[in-house]
Amino acid sequence: MAVSKVTVHFPCSVERIWQVMTDLSHTAWRSDLKRVEVLDETHFVEHTKSGYATRFTVTACEPLRRWVFTMENDNMSGSWEGIFEASEDGTRLQCTETIKAKHWWMRPFVPGYLKRQQRLYLDDLRRNLQQ
């Protein structure tokens, strides 16, 4: 199992970041996704540009404070938690992601993959917030 925890600062309000991250009907800012299929209030599926689908279940949603979900696809399962905190000059976002590979041969690659995915997501978010 791999765990990645990052804390980043954004020079904008918690409300703005929360709105962008949780609005699953507007995900064009995500460079890795083709589309997101919202199934209901707590379930959605992300489809990558290469056609790979990952299923998500929201397990906690405290608006402007905390967003948590589990995720699963053919290769991995795991969870993600985002903690949103207002600061004097913007917002501090703490992301914790835990991933478990479903295939033994994938285990050595999971930590690097996890860090790359988190970096890509946060870079895309930062670019979107600067527009």
Tab-separated table of C-alpha atoms in Angstrom:
chain	number	residue	atom	x	y	z
A	1	MET	CA	0.000	0.000	0.000
A	2	ALA	CA	1.294	3.456	-0.890
A	3	VAL	CA	0.378	6.669	0.909
A	4	SER	CA	1.040	10.182	-0.339
A	5	LYS	CA	0.279	13.259	1.724
A	6	VAL	CA	0.835	16.738	0.325
A	7	THR	CA	-0.070	20.182	1.585
A	8	VAL	CA	-0.289	23.058	-0.877
A	9	HIS	CA	-1.246	26.712	-0.655
A	10	PHE	CA	-3.465	28.566	-3.112
A	11	PRO	CA	-3.862	32.374	-3.091
A	12	CYS	CA	-7.652	32.228	-3.364
A	13	SER	CA	-10.633	31.513	-1.155
A	14	VAL	CA	-11.698	28.122	0.175
A	15	GLU	CA	-15.035	28.696	-1.568
A	16	ARG	CA	-13.351	29.039	-4.979
A	17	ILE	CA	-11.197	25.917	-4.576
A	18	TRP	CA	-14.086	23.876	-3.186
A	19	GLN	CA	-16.335	24.893	-6.078
A	20	VAL	CA	-13.759	23.929	-8.721
A	21	MET	CA	-12.778	20.611	-7.136
A	22	THR	CA	-16.268	19.356	-6.309
A	23	ASP	CA	-18.093	20.483	-9.474
A	24	LEU	CA	-17.973	17.193	-11.355
A	25	SER	CA	-19.996	18.605	-14.253
A	26	HIS	CA	-17.099	20.936	-15.195
A	27	THR	CA	-13.853	18.969	-15.375
A	28	ALA	CA	-12.311	20.255	-18.622
A	29	TRP	CA	-9.469	21.734	-16.527
A	30	ARG	CA	-8.258	18.185	-15.779
A	31	SER	CA	-5.649	17.368	-18.419
A	32	ASP	CA	-5.886	13.606	-17.806
A	33	LEU	CA	-9.654	13.183	-18.176
A	34	LYS	CA	-11.930	12.700	-21.137
A	35	ARG	CA	-15.084	12.945	-19.024
A	36	VAL	CA	-16.692	12.337	-15.644
A	37	GLU	CA	-19.915	10.380	-15.418
A	38	VAL	CA	-21.966	11.407	-12.363
A	39	LEU	CA	-24.151	8.478	-11.313
A	40	ASP	CA	-25.788	10.050	-8.226
A	41	GLU	CA	-24.861	12.322	-5.303
A	42	THR	CA	-22.189	9.957	-3.976
A	43	HIS	CA	-21.012	7.950	-6.996
A	44	PHE	CA	-19.117	9.005	-10.103
A	45	VAL	CA	-16.794	7.503	-12.701
A	46	GLU	CA	-13.746	9.227	-14.157
A	47	HIS	CA	-12.810	8.247	-17.711
A	48	THR	CA	-9.233	9.000	-18.738
A	49	LYS	CA	-8.293	10.171	-22.196
A	50	SER	CA	-6.943	6.671	-22.825
A	51	GLY	CA	-10.375	5.211	-21.980
A	52	TYR	CA	-9.657	3.835	-18.511
A	53	ALA	CA	-12.501	4.084	-15.948
A	54	THR	CA	-12.165	4.556	-12.186
A	55	ARG	CA	-15.217	4.358	-9.908
A	56	PHE	CA	-15.540	6.731	-6.935
A	57	THR	CA	-17.797	6.772	-3.871
A	58	VAL	CA	-17.972	9.915	-1.748
A	59	THR	CA	-17.801	8.829	1.901
A	60	ALA	CA	-17.689	12.260	3.597
A	61	CYS	CA	-18.573	15.728	2.414
A	62	GLU	CA	-18.325	18.658	4.807
A	63	PRO	CA	-18.683	21.687	2.524
A	64	LEU	CA	-15.674	24.017	2.537
A	65	ARG	CA	-13.852	21.751	5.032
A	66	ARG	CA	-13.450	18.120	3.988
A	67	TRP	CA	-14.103	15.885	0.970
A	68	VAL	CA	-13.373	12.140	1.134
A	69	PHE	CA	-13.926	9.303	-1.281
A	70	THR	CA	-12.930	5.754	-2.102
A	71	MET	CA	-11.832	4.756	-5.585
A	72	GLU	CA	-11.430	1.541	-7.490
A	73	ASN	CA	-10.561	0.263	-10.938
A	74	ASP	CA	-9.194	-2.970	-12.378
A	75	ASN	CA	-5.667	-2.237	-11.134
A	76	MET	CA	-6.060	-0.534	-7.762
A	77	SER	CA	-8.297	0.484	-4.882
A	78	GLY	CA	-7.830	3.247	-2.383
A	79	SER	CA	-9.045	6.457	-0.833
A	80	TRP	CA	-8.508	10.200	-1.064
A	81	GLU	CA	-9.108	12.899	1.542
A	82	GLY	CA	-8.943	16.639	1.041
A	83	ILE	CA	-8.849	19.019	4.016
A	84	PHE	CA	-9.530	22.674	3.168
A	85	GLU	CA	-8.344	25.412	5.567
A	86	ALA	CA	-8.586	29.162	5.129
A	87	SER	CA	-5.348	31.026	5.760
A	88	GLU	CA	-4.529	34.737	5.901
A	89	ASP	CA	-3.536	34.872	2.263
A	90	GLY	CA	-5.668	32.122	0.724
A	91	THR	CA	-6.275	28.444	1.329
A	92	ARG	CA	-4.218	25.519	2.539
A	93	LEU	CA	-5.243	22.212	0.973
A	94	GLN	CA	-4.024	18.956	2.477
A	95	CYS	CA	-4.476	15.885	0.261
A	96	THR	CA	-3.939	12.348	1.510
A	97	GLU	CA	-4.191	9.499	-0.961
A	98	THR	CA	-3.817	5.806	-0.210
A	99	ILE	CA	-3.546	3.264	-3.008
A	100	LYS	CA	-3.311	-0.522	-2.984
A	101	ALA	CA	-2.330	-2.366	-6.167
A	102	LYS	CA	-4.524	-5.333	-7.096
A	103	HIS	CA	-1.681	-7.110	-8.902
A	104	TRP	CA	1.562	-8.048	-7.123
A	105	TRP	CA	3.731	-6.999	-10.062
A	106	MET	CA	2.352	-3.442	-9.919
A	107	ARG	CA	3.313	-2.799	-6.287
A	108	PRO	CA	6.799	-1.380	-7.016
A	109	PHE	CA	5.304	1.183	-9.436
A	110	VAL	CA	2.471	2.451	-7.219
A	111	PRO	CA	4.396	5.068	-5.153
A	112	GLY	CA	5.784	6.795	-8.259
A	113	TYR	CA	2.442	6.630	-10.046
A	114	LEU	CA	0.672	8.070	-7.028
A	115	LYS	CA	3.058	11.035	-6.734
A	116	ARG	CA	2.812	11.752	-10.485
A	117	GLN	CA	-0.996	11.683	-10.397
A	118	GLN	CA	-1.159	13.983	-7.367
A	119	ARG	CA	1.295	16.419	-8.960
A	120	LEU	CA	-0.671	16.449	-12.230
A	121	TYR	CA	-3.977	17.053	-10.426
A	122	LEU	CA	-2.577	19.901	-8.305
A	123	ASP	CA	-0.779	21.506	-11.277
A	124	ASP	CA	-4.029	21.388	-13.298
A	125	LEU	CA	-5.935	22.865	-10.348
A	126	ARG	CA	-3.402	25.676	-9.925
A	127	ARG	CA	-3.582	26.545	-13.648
A	128	ASN	CA	-7.379	26.591	-13.542
A	129	LEU	CA	-7.485	28.833	-10.468
A	130	GLN	CA	-5.098	31.349	-12.102
A	131	GLN	CA	-7.452	31.924	-15.057
